[in-house]
Amino acid sequence: MKKLLDRFYPPLINVYTVWILYMMFFAYNRSAAGHEEYFIRARPFESIYYLIYESGYIPYEKYKNIFGNIILFMPYGLLGILYSKLKSYKYLLPVFVVCINVLEFSQYYFGRGYAELDDVILNTLGMTIGFFIYRKLIHFKDR
């Protein structure tokens, strides 16, 4: 399995990253000329609370947003395959958090969405889950 990941992860994560960037900046009616409000939500769990208790969305939509932000970022837990220094969580975590913050604030700056601390938290949770699943699988396989 490790050999397969080593071979196919690099090209796949590049394509996947392009898709993620498209989703973050251009999908779901994200337009710079749109009439939507764009703002920063810097209070932890504010948007999660809103989605669950106040939004009026149907349950599927609520949880699609929350779990989507987690699941879609799990592949980034494997970045150590590309960059050996990122095999260590103590290096991967700050690099990921800086990158995801840049993306979140870029959405706000370019009028393509909200900059939400909750997204940073959920995306980081997804990367962390991916990292530990990968470590567990590789460790289990090496025994």
C-alpha positions as protocol buffer text, in pm:
chain_id: "A"
residue {
  index: 1
  type: MET
  ca { x: 0 y: 0 z: 0 }
}
residue {
  index: 2
  type: LYS
  ca { x: 283 y: 241 z: 82 }
}
residue {
  index: 3
  type: LYS
  ca { x: 433 y: 188 z: -264 }
}
residue {
  index: 4
  type: LEU
  ca { x: 99 y: 264 z: -427 }
}
residue {
  index: 5
  type: LEU
  ca { x: 60 y: 581 z: -222 }
}
residue {
  index: 6
  type: ASP
  ca { x: 416 y: 688 z: -295 }
}
residue {
  index: 7
  type: ARG
  ca { x: 353 y: 645 z: -665 }
}
residue {
  index: 8
  type: PHE
  ca { x: 2 y: 783 z: -707 }
}
residue {
  index: 9
  type: TYR
  ca { x: -40 y: 1038 z: -427 }
}
residue {
  index: 10
  type: PRO
  ca { x: 179 y: 1313 z: -582 }
}
residue {
  index: 11
  type: PRO
  ca { x: -10 y: 1349 z: -911 }
}
residue {
  index: 12
  type: LEU
  ca { x: -349 y: 1286 z: -750 }
}
residue {
  index: 13
  type: ILE
  ca { x: -303 y: 1545 z: -475 }
}
residue {
  index: 14
  type: ASN
  ca { x: -212 y: 1805 z: -738 }
}
residue {
  index: 15
  type: VAL
  ca { x: -533 y: 1741 z: -933 }
}
residue {
  index: 16
  type: TYR
  ca { x: -728 y: 1725 z: -607 }
}
residue {
  index: 17
  type: THR
  ca { x: -583 y: 2058 z: -492 }
}
residue {
  index: 18
  type: VAL
  ca { x: -687 y: 2227 z: -816 }
}
residue {
  index: 19
  type: TRP
  ca { x: -1039 y: 2089 z: -764 }
}
residue {
  index: 20
  type: ILE
  ca { x: -1046 y: 2207 z: -399 }
}
residue {
  index: 21
  type: LEU
  ca { x: -932 y: 2555 z: -504 }
}
residue {
  index: 22
  type: TYR
  ca { x: -1202 y: 2564 z: -770 }
}
residue {
  index: 23
  type: MET
  ca { x: -1462 y: 2465 z: -511 }
}
residue {
  index: 24
  type: MET
  ca { x: -1338 y: 2727 z: -264 }
}
residue {
  index: 25
  type: PHE
  ca { x: -1324 y: 3017 z: -509 }
}
residue {
  index: 26
  type: PHE
  ca { x: -1558 y: 2955 z: -801 }
}
residue {
  index: 27
  type: ALA
  ca { x: -1824 y: 2695 z: -719 }
}
residue {
  index: 28
  type: TYR
  ca { x: -2157 y: 2753 z: -545 }
}
residue {
  index: 29
  type: ASN
  ca { x: -2237 y: 3097 z: -687 }
}
residue {
  index: 30
  type: ARG
  ca { x: -1915 y: 3254 z: -564 }
}
residue {
  index: 31
  type: SER
  ca { x: -1871 y: 3566 z: -770 }
}
residue {
  index: 32
  type: ALA
  ca { x: -1685 y: 3887 z: -702 }
}
residue {
  index: 33
  type: ALA
  ca { x: -1969 y: 4084 z: -859 }
}
residue {
  index: 34
  type: GLY
  ca { x: -2240 y: 3901 z: -662 }
}
residue {
  index: 35
  type: HIS
  ca { x: -2472 y: 4060 z: -412 }
}
residue {
  index: 36
  type: GLU
  ca { x: -2378 y: 3836 z: -121 }
}
residue {
  index: 37
  type: GLU
  ca { x: -2220 y: 3971 z: 192 }
}
residue {
  index: 38
  type: TYR
  ca { x: -1864 y: 3869 z: 262 }
}
residue {
  index: 39
  type: PHE
  ca { x: -1728 y: 3881 z: 613 }
}
residue {
  index: 40
  type: ILE
  ca { x: -1495 y: 3726 z: 865 }
}
residue {
  index: 41
  type: ARG
  ca { x: -1627 y: 3488 z: 1130 }
}
residue {
  index: 42
  type: ALA
  ca { x: -1350 y: 3476 z: 1388 }
}
residue {
  index: 43
  type: ARG
  ca { x: -1545 y: 3337 z: 1683 }
}
residue {
  index: 44
  type: PRO
  ca { x: -1482 y: 2962 z: 1723 }
}
residue {
  index: 45
  type: PHE
  ca { x: -1781 y: 2741 z: 1640 }
}
residue {
  index: 46
  type: GLU
  ca { x: -2000 y: 3038 z: 1544 }
}
residue {
  index: 47
  type: SER
  ca { x: -2087 y: 2913 z: 1197 }
}
residue {
  index: 48
  type: ILE
  ca { x: -2126 y: 2553 z: 1317 }
}
residue {
  index: 49
  type: TYR
  ca { x: -2375 y: 2670 z: 1581 }
}
residue {
  index: 50
  type: TYR
  ca { x: -2557 y: 2877 z: 1320 }
}
residue {
  index: 51
  type: LEU
  ca { x: -2575 y: 2584 z: 1077 }
}
residue {
  index: 52
  type: ILE
  ca { x: -2707 y: 2342 z: 1335 }
}
residue {
  index: 53
  type: TYR
  ca { x: -2946 y: 2559 z: 1535 }
}
residue {
  index: 54
  type: GLU
  ca { x: -3046 y: 2869 z: 1338 }
}
residue {
  index: 55
  type: SER
  ca { x: -2996 y: 2826 z: 965 }
}
residue {
  index: 56
  type: GLY
  ca { x: -3319 y: 2655 z: 869 }
}
residue {
  index: 57
  type: TYR
  ca { x: -3126 y: 2431 z: 629 }
}
residue {
  index: 58
  type: ILE
  ca { x: -3247 y: 2078 z: 593 }
}
residue {
  index: 59
  type: PRO
  ca { x: -3037 y: 1833 z: 801 }
}
residue {
  index: 60
  type: TYR
  ca { x: -2850 y: 1700 z: 497 }
}
residue {
  index: 61
  type: GLU
  ca { x: -2727 y: 2047 z: 403 }
}
residue {
  index: 62
  type: LYS
  ca { x: -2618 y: 2124 z: 759 }
}
residue {
  index: 63
  type: TYR
  ca { x: -2407 y: 1815 z: 794 }
}
residue {
  index: 64
  type: LYS
  ca { x: -2280 y: 1824 z: 435 }
}
residue {
  index: 65
  type: ASN
  ca { x: -2108 y: 2151 z: 516 }
}
residue {
  index: 66
  type: ILE
  ca { x: -1964 y: 2036 z: 848 }
}
residue {
  index: 67
  type: PHE
  ca { x: -1850 y: 1688 z: 745 }
}
residue {
  index: 68
  type: GLY
  ca { x: -1748 y: 1808 z: 400 }
}
residue {
  index: 69
  type: ASN
  ca { x: -1502 y: 2050 z: 556 }
}
residue {
  index: 70
  type: ILE
  ca { x: -1353 y: 1759 z: 750 }
}
residue {
  index: 71
  type: ILE
  ca { x: -1356 y: 1481 z: 490 }
}
residue {
  index: 72
  type: LEU
  ca { x: -1238 y: 1692 z: 196 }
}
residue {
  index: 73
  type: PHE
  ca { x: -916 y: 1784 z: 375 }
}
residue {
  index: 74
  type: MET
  ca { x: -819 y: 1437 z: 498 }
}
residue {
  index: 75
  type: PRO
  ca { x: -590 y: 1375 z: 196 }
}
residue {
  index: 76
  type: TYR
  ca { x: -367 y: 1660 z: 312 }
}
residue {
  index: 77
  type: GLY
  ca { x: -268 y: 1453 z: 613 }
}
residue {
  index: 78
  type: LEU
  ca { x: -54 y: 1252 z: 372 }
}
residue {
  index: 79
  type: LEU
  ca { x: 163 y: 1544 z: 259 }
}
residue {
  index: 80
  type: GLY
  ca { x: 461 y: 1374 z: 421 }
}
residue {
  index: 81
  type: ILE
  ca { x: 470 y: 1151 z: 112 }
}
residue {
  index: 82
  type: LEU
  ca { x: 568 y: 1458 z: -91 }
}
residue {
  index: 83
  type: TYR
  ca { x: 776 y: 1644 z: 163 }
}
residue {
  index: 84
  type: SER
  ca { x: 966 y: 1429 z: 411 }
}
residue {
  index: 85
  type: LYS
  ca { x: 973 y: 1700 z: 678 }
}
residue {
  index: 86
  type: LEU
  ca { x: 592 y: 1696 z: 681 }
}
residue {
  index: 87
  type: LYS
  ca { x: 592 y: 1334 z: 796 }
}
residue {
  index: 88
  type: SER
  ca { x: 613 y: 1485 z: 1143 }
}
residue {
  index: 89
  type: TYR
  ca { x: 286 y: 1626 z: 1273 }
}
residue {
  index: 90
  type: LYS
  ca { x: 472 y: 1905 z: 1454 }
}
residue {
  index: 91
  type: TYR
  ca { x: 582 y: 2039 z: 1113 }
}
residue {
  index: 92
  type: LEU
  ca { x: 271 y: 1950 z: 915 }
}
residue {
  index: 93
  type: LEU
  ca { x: 26 y: 2121 z: 1151 }
}
residue {
  index: 94
  type: PRO
  ca { x: 166 y: 2476 z: 1138 }
}
residue {
  index: 95
  type: VAL
  ca { x: 229 y: 2457 z: 762 }
}
residue {
  index: 96
  type: PHE
  ca { x: -127 y: 2341 z: 702 }
}
residue {
  index: 97
  type: VAL
  ca { x: -280 y: 2600 z: 937 }
}
residue {
  index: 98
  type: VAL
  ca { x: -90 y: 2884 z: 768 }
}
residue {
  index: 99
  type: CYS
  ca { x: -190 y: 2762 z: 420 }
}
residue {
  index: 100
  type: ILE
  ca { x: -557 y: 2714 z: 507 }
}
residue {
  index: 101
  type: ASN
  ca { x: -568 y: 3059 z: 672 }
}
residue {
  index: 102
  type: VAL
  ca { x: -422 y: 3216 z: 358 }
}
residue {
  index: 103
  type: LEU
  ca { x: -693 y: 3045 z: 153 }
}
residue {
  index: 104
  type: GLU
  ca { x: -973 y: 3144 z: 392 }
}
residue {
  index: 105
  type: PHE
  ca { x: -868 y: 3509 z: 398 }
}
residue {
  index: 106
  type: SER
  ca { x: -821 y: 3503 z: 20 }
}
residue {
  index: 107
  type: GLN
  ca { x: -1185 y: 3400 z: -16 }
}
residue {
  index: 108
  type: TYR
  ca { x: -1282 y: 3704 z: 187 }
}
residue {
  index: 109
  type: TYR
  ca { x: -1035 y: 3943 z: 24 }
}
residue {
  index: 110
  type: PHE
  ca { x: -1138 y: 3851 z: -331 }
}
residue {
  index: 111
  type: GLY
  ca { x: -1508 y: 3849 z: -246 }
}
residue {
  index: 112
  type: ARG
  ca { x: -1548 y: 3475 z: -303 }
}
residue {
  index: 113
  type: GLY
  ca { x: -1679 y: 3372 z: 37 }
}
residue {
  index: 114
  type: TYR
  ca { x: -1639 y: 3400 z: 409 }
}
residue {
  index: 115
  type: ALA
  ca { x: -1321 y: 3375 z: 610 }
}
residue {
  index: 116
  type: GLU
  ca { x: -1439 y: 3145 z: 887 }
}
residue {
  index: 117
  type: LEU
  ca { x: -1239 y: 3021 z: 1181 }
}
residue {
  index: 118
  type: ASP
  ca { x: -1472 y: 2721 z: 1190 }
}
residue {
  index: 119
  type: ASP
  ca { x: -1357 y: 2620 z: 841 }
}
residue {
  index: 120
  type: VAL
  ca { x: -996 y: 2639 z: 956 }
}
residue {
  index: 121
  type: ILE
  ca { x: -1079 y: 2423 z: 1259 }
}
residue {
  index: 122
  type: LEU
  ca { x: -1276 y: 2166 z: 1057 }
}
residue {
  index: 123
  type: ASN
  ca { x: -1021 y: 2154 z: 773 }
}
residue {
  index: 124
  type: THR
  ca { x: -740 y: 2107 z: 1025 }
}
residue {
  index: 125
  type: LEU
  ca { x: -938 y: 1832 z: 1196 }
}
residue {
  index: 126
  type: GLY
  ca { x: -975 y: 1661 z: 859 }
}
residue {
  index: 127
  type: MET
  ca { x: -603 y: 1687 z: 785 }
}
residue {
  index: 128
  type: THR
  ca { x: -528 y: 1553 z: 1134 }
}
residue {
  index: 129
  type: ILE
  ca { x: -759 y: 1255 z: 1090 }
}
residue {
  index: 130
  type: GLY
  ca { x: -599 y: 1183 z: 752 }
}
residue {
  index: 131
  type: PHE
  ca { x: -252 y: 1207 z: 906 }
}
residue {
  index: 132
  type: PHE
  ca { x: -328 y: 960 z: 1186 }
}
residue {
  index: 133
  type: ILE
  ca { x: -513 y: 717 z: 960 }
}
residue {
  index: 134
  type: TYR
  ca { x: -214 y: 717 z: 726 }
}
residue {
  index: 135
  type: ARG
  ca { x: 30 y: 671 z: 1015 }
}
residue {
  index: 136
  type: LYS
  ca { x: -179 y: 387 z: 1157 }
}
residue {
  index: 137
  type: LEU
  ca { x: -206 y: 211 z: 820 }
}
residue {
  index: 138
  type: ILE
  ca { x: 166 y: 244 z: 747 }
}
residue {
  index: 139
  type: HIS
  ca { x: 260 y: 137 z: 1100 }
}
residue {
  index: 140
  type: PHE
  ca { x: 17 y: -157 z: 1083 }
}
residue {
  index: 141
  type: LYS
  ca { x: 152 y: -259 z: 742 }
}
residue {
  index: 142
  type: ASP
  ca { x: 516 y: -239 z: 857 }
}
residue {
  index: 143
  type: ARG
  ca { x: 465 y: -492 z: 1137 }
}
